[in-house]
Short mmCIF file of C-alpha atoms in Angstrom, two decimals:
data_model
loop_
_atom_site.label_atom_id
_atom_site.label_comp_id
_atom_site.label_asym_id
_atom_site.label_seq_id
_atom_site.Cartn_x
_atom_site.Cartn_y
_atom_site.Cartn_z
CA MET A 1 -85.05 229.14 182.71
CA SER A 2 -82.76 231.30 180.59
CA THR A 3 -81.61 234.79 182.11
CA ALA A 4 -80.42 236.17 178.74
CA GLY A 5 -81.82 239.88 178.24
CA LYS A 6 -83.28 240.28 181.92
CA VAL A 7 -82.11 241.87 184.37
CA ILE A 8 -80.39 239.51 187.06
CA LYS A 9 -80.21 240.31 190.94
CA CYS A 10 -77.19 238.82 192.93
CA LYS A 11 -74.98 239.54 195.57
CA ALA A 12 -72.05 241.88 195.11
CA ALA A 13 -69.39 243.58 197.54
CA VAL A 14 -69.52 247.12 197.13
CA ILE A 15 -67.16 249.88 198.54
CA TRP A 16 -69.50 253.16 199.29
CA GLU A 17 -66.45 255.38 200.34
CA PRO A 18 -62.79 254.97 201.23
CA LYS A 19 -61.91 253.41 204.55
CA LYS A 20 -65.28 252.06 205.17
CA PRO A 21 -65.44 248.00 205.27
CA ILE A 22 -66.94 246.28 202.02
CA SER A 23 -70.59 245.45 202.45
CA ILE A 24 -72.51 242.35 200.43
CA VAL A 25 -75.54 243.77 199.18
CA GLU A 26 -78.17 242.58 196.23
CA ILE A 27 -77.45 244.73 193.02
CA GLU A 28 -79.40 244.51 190.18
CA VAL A 29 -77.05 243.52 186.76
CA ALA A 30 -78.28 244.84 183.43
CA PRO A 31 -78.27 242.75 180.05
CA PRO A 32 -74.82 243.45 177.90
CA LYS A 33 -75.12 245.62 175.32
CA ALA A 34 -73.46 245.67 172.20
CA HIS A 35 -70.14 244.17 172.26
CA GLU A 36 -70.58 243.38 175.86
CA VAL A 37 -70.76 239.83 177.86
CA ARG A 38 -72.32 239.03 181.00
CA VAL A 39 -70.29 236.67 183.05
CA LYS A 40 -70.95 234.50 186.09
CA ILE A 41 -68.15 234.59 188.46
CA LEU A 42 -66.90 231.29 189.70
CA ALA A 43 -63.78 232.61 191.52
CA THR A 44 -61.80 235.81 192.25
CA GLY A 45 -58.71 236.43 193.92
CA ILE A 46 -57.97 239.43 196.76
CA CYS A 47 -55.27 241.67 195.24
CA ARG A 48 -53.28 244.84 196.90
CA THR A 49 -54.84 247.00 194.27
CA ASP A 50 -58.19 246.13 195.56
CA ASP A 51 -57.03 247.12 199.03
CA HIS A 52 -55.73 250.55 197.79
CA ILE A 53 -59.23 251.37 196.75
CA LEU A 54 -60.57 250.90 200.37
CA SER A 55 -57.60 252.59 201.61
CA GLY A 56 -58.20 255.60 199.19
CA SER A 57 -54.67 255.02 198.06
CA ILE A 58 -55.95 254.62 194.30
CA LYS A 59 -58.65 256.61 193.01
CA ALA A 60 -62.02 255.15 192.32
CA ASN A 61 -65.24 256.58 191.55
CA PHE A 62 -67.95 255.52 194.38
CA PRO A 63 -69.78 253.22 195.13
CA VAL A 64 -67.57 250.76 193.32
CA ILE A 65 -67.41 247.37 193.08
CA PRO A 66 -63.72 246.62 193.14
CA GLY A 67 -62.14 242.97 192.11
CA HIS A 68 -60.17 242.19 188.78
CA GLU A 69 -58.82 238.61 188.92
CA ALA A 70 -61.17 236.19 188.09
CA THR A 71 -62.64 233.41 186.39
CA GLY A 72 -66.14 232.78 185.12
CA ILE A 73 -68.29 231.43 182.49
CA VAL A 74 -70.12 233.62 179.99
CA GLU A 75 -74.06 233.91 180.91
CA SER A 76 -75.33 235.88 177.81
CA VAL A 77 -73.87 238.00 175.06
CA GLY A 78 -74.69 241.26 173.33
CA GLU A 79 -75.30 242.44 169.99
CA GLY A 80 -72.03 241.74 167.78
CA VAL A 81 -70.07 239.67 170.11
CA THR A 82 -68.38 236.74 167.89
CA SER A 83 -65.45 235.86 169.94
CA LEU A 84 -67.51 234.08 173.01
CA LYS A 85 -70.39 232.14 173.62
CA PRO A 86 -72.80 231.40 176.51
CA GLY A 87 -71.06 228.46 178.39
CA ASP A 88 -67.72 229.50 177.46
CA LYS A 89 -64.72 229.56 180.52
CA VAL A 90 -63.35 233.15 180.41
CA ILE A 91 -60.89 235.49 182.33
CA PRO A 92 -61.58 238.98 182.90
CA LEU A 93 -58.94 241.54 181.58
CA PHE A 94 -58.51 244.58 183.69
CA LEU A 95 -56.13 245.51 180.96
CA PRO A 96 -58.00 245.07 177.48
CA GLN A 97 -56.63 244.31 174.03
CA CYS A 98 -58.87 245.94 171.31
CA GLY A 99 -56.23 245.00 168.57
CA LYS A 100 -56.92 248.12 166.71
CA CYS A 101 -55.44 250.96 168.73
CA THR A 102 -51.72 252.40 168.24
CA VAL A 103 -50.54 250.90 171.24
CA CYS A 104 -52.19 247.31 170.47
CA LYS A 105 -50.59 247.49 167.00
CA ASN A 106 -47.11 248.12 168.46
CA PRO A 107 -45.36 244.75 169.37
CA GLU A 108 -43.78 245.93 172.21
CA GLY A 109 -47.33 248.20 173.73
CA ASN A 110 -49.39 246.81 175.80
CA LEU A 111 -51.69 249.47 177.52
CA CYS A 112 -54.58 249.38 175.19
CA GLU A 113 -56.02 252.69 174.72
CA LYS A 114 -59.05 251.45 176.05
CA ASN A 115 -57.78 250.88 179.57
CA ASP A 116 -59.55 252.59 182.51
CA LEU A 117 -56.67 252.48 184.68
CA GLY A 118 -55.03 256.15 184.92
CA VAL A 119 -58.24 258.14 185.34
CA PRO A 120 -61.06 255.81 185.82
CA ARG A 121 -63.95 256.33 184.74
CA GLY A 122 -65.89 253.62 186.08
CA VAL A 123 -68.44 253.09 183.53
CA MET A 124 -68.90 251.02 180.11
CA CYS A 125 -67.98 252.47 176.64
CA ASP A 126 -71.20 254.11 176.46
CA GLY A 127 -70.56 256.02 179.41
CA THR A 128 -73.14 254.27 181.79
CA THR A 129 -72.67 251.15 184.15
CA ARG A 130 -74.83 247.72 184.30
CA PHE A 131 -74.99 247.69 188.02
CA THR A 132 -77.48 249.45 190.36
CA CYS A 133 -78.17 248.90 193.88
CA ASN A 134 -81.77 249.87 194.86
CA GLY A 135 -82.15 251.91 191.40
CA LYS A 136 -78.73 253.98 192.07
CA PRO A 137 -75.91 253.52 189.73
CA VAL A 138 -72.93 251.54 191.03
CA HIS A 139 -69.33 251.91 188.89
CA ASN A 140 -67.33 249.07 187.77
CA PHE A 141 -63.62 249.21 188.54
CA PHE A 142 -60.66 248.47 186.03
CA SER A 143 -63.26 247.53 183.45
CA THR A 144 -63.87 244.14 185.56
CA SER A 145 -65.52 244.15 188.78
CA THR A 146 -65.26 240.57 189.83
CA PHE A 147 -66.35 240.82 193.52
CA THR A 148 -69.89 240.18 192.54
CA GLU A 149 -71.79 236.98 191.17
CA TYR A 150 -72.46 238.55 187.79
CA THR A 151 -70.65 240.98 185.92
CA VAL A 152 -70.52 242.77 182.37
CA LEU A 153 -67.43 243.39 180.35
CA HIS A 154 -66.64 244.68 176.91
CA GLU A 155 -65.67 242.02 174.53
CA ASP A 156 -62.00 243.61 174.58
CA SER A 157 -61.84 242.85 178.33
CA VAL A 158 -62.64 239.17 178.56
CA VAL A 159 -60.95 236.06 176.85
CA LYS A 160 -61.79 232.69 176.71
CA VAL A 161 -59.75 229.97 178.35
CA ASP A 162 -59.14 226.09 178.47
CA ALA A 163 -62.91 224.53 179.53
CA ALA A 164 -61.03 222.28 182.05
CA ALA A 165 -58.97 224.63 183.87
CA PRO A 166 -59.67 225.13 187.68
CA PRO A 167 -61.20 228.27 188.27
CA GLU A 168 -59.80 228.79 191.27
CA LYS A 169 -56.26 228.34 190.57
CA VAL A 170 -56.26 230.34 186.97
CA CYS A 171 -57.98 233.37 188.23
CA LEU A 172 -54.21 233.93 189.12
CA ILE A 173 -53.53 234.30 185.74
CA GLY A 174 -55.73 237.62 185.33
CA CYS A 175 -53.62 239.56 187.40
CA GLY A 176 -51.13 238.49 190.01
CA PHE A 177 -49.27 235.78 188.13
CA SER A 178 -49.20 237.01 184.94
CA THR A 179 -47.90 240.76 186.48
CA GLY A 180 -45.10 239.13 188.11
CA TYR A 181 -43.93 236.35 185.82
CA GLY A 182 -44.04 238.85 182.84
CA ALA A 183 -42.32 241.45 184.37
CA ALA A 184 -39.18 239.05 184.59
CA ILE A 185 -40.01 237.22 181.18
CA GLN A 186 -41.52 239.88 179.02
CA CYS A 187 -40.93 243.30 180.33
CA ALA A 188 -37.16 242.79 181.83
CA LYS A 189 -36.42 239.94 179.54
CA VAL A 190 -34.00 238.16 181.95
CA ARG A 191 -31.20 236.64 180.48
CA PRO A 192 -29.70 233.31 181.58
CA GLY A 193 -27.02 233.53 183.97
CA SER A 194 -28.07 236.80 185.09
CA THR A 195 -28.32 238.16 188.72
CA CYS A 196 -31.90 239.40 189.87
CA ALA A 197 -33.39 241.32 193.08
CA VAL A 198 -37.00 241.04 194.05
CA PHE A 199 -38.28 243.50 196.35
CA GLY A 200 -41.52 242.32 198.08
CA LEU A 201 -42.36 238.65 198.06
CA GLY A 202 -46.08 238.91 198.27
CA GLY A 203 -47.96 237.14 195.50
CA VAL A 204 -46.68 239.32 192.78
CA GLY A 205 -43.32 239.17 193.65
CA LEU A 206 -43.07 235.64 194.21
CA ALA A 207 -44.42 235.27 190.60
CA ALA A 208 -41.59 237.53 189.45
CA VAL A 209 -39.34 235.03 191.44
CA MET A 210 -40.51 232.12 189.41
CA GLY A 211 -40.20 234.01 185.83
CA CYS A 212 -36.68 234.83 186.70
CA LYS A 213 -36.15 231.23 187.50
CA SER A 214 -37.91 230.05 184.62
CA ALA A 215 -35.58 232.64 182.38
CA GLY A 216 -32.52 230.79 183.92
CA ALA A 217 -31.26 233.46 186.11
CA SER A 218 -28.29 232.43 188.65
CA LYS A 219 -28.89 234.46 191.73
CA ILE A 220 -32.12 235.64 192.52
CA ILE A 221 -32.16 237.43 195.96
CA GLY A 222 -35.72 238.03 197.77
CA ILE A 223 -36.04 241.05 199.73
CA ASP A 224 -38.91 241.44 202.46
CA ILE A 225 -39.39 242.57 206.25
CA ASN A 226 -41.52 239.85 206.40
CA LYS A 227 -39.18 236.79 207.29
CA ASP A 228 -42.16 234.25 207.38
CA LYS A 229 -42.18 234.65 203.39
CA PHE A 230 -38.84 233.54 202.99
CA PRO A 231 -39.03 229.78 203.01
CA LEU A 232 -41.86 229.81 199.91
CA ALA A 233 -39.70 232.19 198.04
CA GLN A 234 -36.76 229.92 198.18
CA GLU A 235 -39.04 226.67 197.16
CA LEU A 236 -39.82 228.86 194.30
CA GLY A 237 -36.43 230.05 193.08
CA ALA A 238 -35.15 232.51 195.08
CA THR A 239 -31.29 231.38 195.89
CA GLU A 240 -31.30 234.00 199.31
CA CYS A 241 -33.40 235.95 200.84
CA ILE A 242 -32.75 239.27 203.40
CA SER A 243 -34.75 241.59 205.40
CA PRO A 244 -33.51 245.36 205.40
CA LEU A 245 -34.46 245.55 208.98
CA ASP A 246 -31.39 243.37 209.52
CA PHE A 247 -28.90 245.73 208.43
CA LYS A 248 -27.86 249.35 209.43
CA LYS A 249 -26.64 250.01 205.76
CA PRO A 250 -29.16 250.93 203.03
CA ILE A 251 -30.40 247.61 201.13
CA ASN A 252 -29.04 248.90 197.94
CA GLU A 253 -25.41 248.70 199.53
CA VAL A 254 -26.23 245.33 200.82
CA VAL A 255 -27.34 243.95 197.47
CA PHE A 256 -23.78 245.50 196.09
CA ASP A 257 -22.06 243.51 198.86
CA MET A 258 -23.89 240.09 197.83
CA THR A 259 -22.69 240.66 194.20
CA ASP A 260 -19.10 241.78 194.46
CA GLY A 261 -19.76 245.38 194.11
CA LYS A 262 -21.44 244.90 191.04
CA GLY A 263 -25.20 245.39 191.66
CA VAL A 264 -27.83 243.06 190.21
CA ASP A 265 -28.58 242.69 186.48
CA TYR A 266 -32.16 243.14 187.03
CA SER A 267 -34.43 244.20 189.98
CA PHE A 268 -37.95 244.57 190.51
CA GLU A 269 -39.99 246.63 192.77
CA VAL A 270 -43.20 244.68 193.73
CA ILE A 271 -44.60 246.82 196.59
CA GLY A 272 -45.81 250.10 195.06
CA ARG A 273 -43.67 252.43 197.68
CA THR A 274 -41.46 255.39 196.20
CA ASP A 275 -38.57 254.50 198.80
CA THR A 276 -38.05 250.86 197.55
CA MET A 277 -38.18 251.73 193.89
CA ILE A 278 -35.07 254.01 194.42
CA ALA A 279 -33.75 251.76 196.42
CA ALA A 280 -33.99 248.89 193.71
CA LEU A 281 -32.92 251.38 191.02
CA ALA A 282 -29.87 251.76 192.98
CA SER A 283 -29.41 248.33 193.40
CA CYS A 284 -28.80 247.35 189.88
CA ASN A 285 -25.45 247.76 188.18
CA MET A 286 -25.06 251.32 187.65
CA ASN A 287 -24.22 250.61 183.89
CA TYR A 288 -26.05 247.65 182.38
CA GLY A 289 -28.60 247.41 185.16
CA THR A 290 -32.22 247.39 184.50
CA SER A 291 -35.08 248.21 187.13
CA VAL A 292 -38.74 247.39 186.67
CA VAL A 293 -41.27 249.26 188.50
CA VAL A 294 -44.33 246.39 189.01
CA GLY A 295 -45.87 247.57 192.27
CA ALA A 296 -48.91 249.95 191.72
CA PRO A 297 -47.83 253.34 193.11
CA PRO A 298 -50.62 255.41 195.25
CA SER A 299 -52.30 257.97 192.81
CA ALA A 300 -50.86 261.04 194.58
CA SER A 301 -47.18 259.74 195.07
CA GLN A 302 -44.33 261.72 193.79
CA ILE A 303 -40.67 260.63 193.57
CA THR A 304 -37.43 262.40 193.96
CA PHE A 305 -33.93 260.77 193.09
CA SER A 306 -30.47 261.81 191.67
CA PRO A 307 -30.15 261.75 188.16
CA THR A 308 -26.53 260.16 188.53
CA LEU A 309 -28.61 257.14 189.33
CA ILE A 310 -29.57 256.78 185.35
CA PHE A 311 -26.99 259.00 183.69
CA THR A 312 -24.34 255.90 184.04
CA GLY A 313 -26.56 254.06 182.06
CA ARG A 314 -29.37 252.18 184.14
CA THR A 315 -32.38 251.64 182.70
CA TRP A 316 -35.64 252.14 184.71
CA LYS A 317 -39.09 251.40 183.42
CA GLY A 318 -42.51 250.34 184.62
CA CYS A 319 -44.81 247.60 183.26
CA VAL A 320 -48.68 247.00 183.71
CA PHE A 321 -49.75 243.40 183.46
CA GLY A 322 -46.11 242.27 183.39
CA GLY A 323 -45.70 243.81 179.64
CA LEU A 324 -47.99 241.53 178.21
CA LYS A 325 -50.69 241.64 175.63
CA SER A 326 -53.74 240.45 177.73
CA LYS A 327 -55.74 238.67 175.06
CA ASP A 328 -52.86 236.97 173.55
CA ALA A 329 -50.86 236.08 176.90
CA VAL A 330 -53.65 234.70 179.13
CA PRO A 331 -55.09 231.70 176.99
CA LYS A 332 -51.24 230.48 176.40
CA LEU A 333 -50.43 231.07 180.16
CA VAL A 334 -53.51 228.99 181.06
CA SER A 335 -52.61 226.24 178.36
CA ASP A 336 -48.95 226.30 179.88
CA PHE A 337 -50.52 225.82 183.52
CA MET A 338 -52.41 222.67 182.12
CA ALA A 339 -49.37 221.45 180.58
CA LYS A 340 -47.57 221.68 184.07
CA LYS A 341 -45.05 224.42 182.75
CA PHE A 342 -45.49 226.16 186.32
CA CYS A 343 -47.58 225.69 189.38
CA LEU A 344 -49.99 228.04 190.78
CA ASP A 345 -50.52 226.07 194.29
CA PRO A 346 -47.90 227.52 196.61
CA LEU A 347 -49.55 231.33 195.61
CA ILE A 348 -52.65 230.45 196.94
CA THR A 349 -52.78 230.34 200.71
CA HIS A 350 -56.48 230.76 201.54
CA ILE A 351 -59.94 229.76 199.76
CA LEU A 352 -62.99 231.46 201.44
CA PRO A 353 -66.54 231.53 200.34
CA PHE A 354 -67.17 234.93 198.77
CA ASP A 355 -69.24 236.32 201.76
CA LYS A 356 -65.94 236.14 203.88
CA ILE A 357 -64.45 238.77 201.50
CA ASN A 358 -63.58 241.19 204.61
CA GLU A 359 -61.67 238.08 206.34
CA GLY A 360 -59.60 237.87 203.27
CA PHE A 361 -58.65 241.44 203.15
CA GLU A 362 -57.70 241.31 206.68
CA LEU A 363 -55.54 238.32 205.98
CA LEU A 364 -53.69 240.40 203.24
CA ARG A 365 -53.13 243.37 205.47
CA THR A 366 -51.87 241.24 208.35
CA GLY A 367 -49.35 239.33 206.05
CA LYS A 368 -51.06 236.23 206.71
CA SER A 369 -51.88 235.15 203.10
CA ILE A 370 -50.14 235.29 199.40
CA ARG A 371 -53.48 234.88 197.61
CA THR A 372 -56.68 234.54 199.05
CA ILE A 373 -59.68 233.10 196.30
CA LEU A 374 -63.06 233.96 196.93
CA VAL A 375 -65.39 231.37 195.47
CA MET A 376 -68.91 231.75 194.68
CA GLY A 377 -72.10 230.12 196.55
CA ASP A 378 -72.25 226.94 194.30
CA GLU A 379 -68.37 226.79 194.00
CA LYS A 380 -66.89 224.32 196.40
CA HIS A 381 -64.58 226.21 199.00
CA THR A 382 -61.94 225.19 201.67
CA ARG A 383 -59.40 226.91 203.39
CA LYS A 384 -55.90 225.35 202.30
#
């Protein structure tokens, strides 16, 4: 029986307040309004950004349904939607692409003005939410909210992908993989034969390593305090890996020693800490080096640094979603994956049923997982 036009009751993971465990409850999901689509989530990844909501280091409006990296199937569409139809396989986009704003029209821009990242509102374009729990409104997160069996998205925040794509793998293209890979390929534009350093070897950092390798970098230094991550980093392209805990001198001095006193051409901070942002900047060549901030910084953090670090010519930049235009890039990356141009399997360490979500977050916090994928009730699930 069709559910189009009706309220759907389903399970969702809700954060009621910071520093409290996520609870799975029954919610009501309203039908999509004009230019919106309702999507049945098939698989969704647990990202460090979601954990930042739990810890309170990233602002959100509570109660909230987190999650922003997923694959799903369109259940129904609202009035005026022409790009999607029920049954389409889709990836939600936490970074929308309206195609009409100044940023979308700029060939170098990707931070669409319709985004809900900086000062999150947690509602749809009309100022209301499609989620309720016992009649009380529940906010969305990053315009996506994928930790739920059903979600509602504006059509600018979702894109159709290859129907044959495996949902538990390509969901990574909705955030983690694209953010790291794009940081190297699109944002830094790593050149063949260049040298790179990647600070943080989680899922996004490893994707950055993959991007550096794909671009033809000759030296890729992986940096992390967790040495258990080194074998996989080297399998994916890191030429050597080091831990700051093994050295008495600052890690940027170690990187200079490893590059004959020159520093790397490109460095990537993929952790979200201000101290490592400075260290990554200081690790690249003082004149022509480029350092990219990829890790999401805590909302309240400030940074202090010596102007001489950039006066000599270094470029310091940040990027969201790897600098990629989401609607343009995501279907192409899915097609590249299906054509075996890159592999996502090494980044996925655990596949769990949706109701094990708190276990998935614990695996993340203890450093035991790269990416944990949650699959919904009627999807098969196994632990890798």
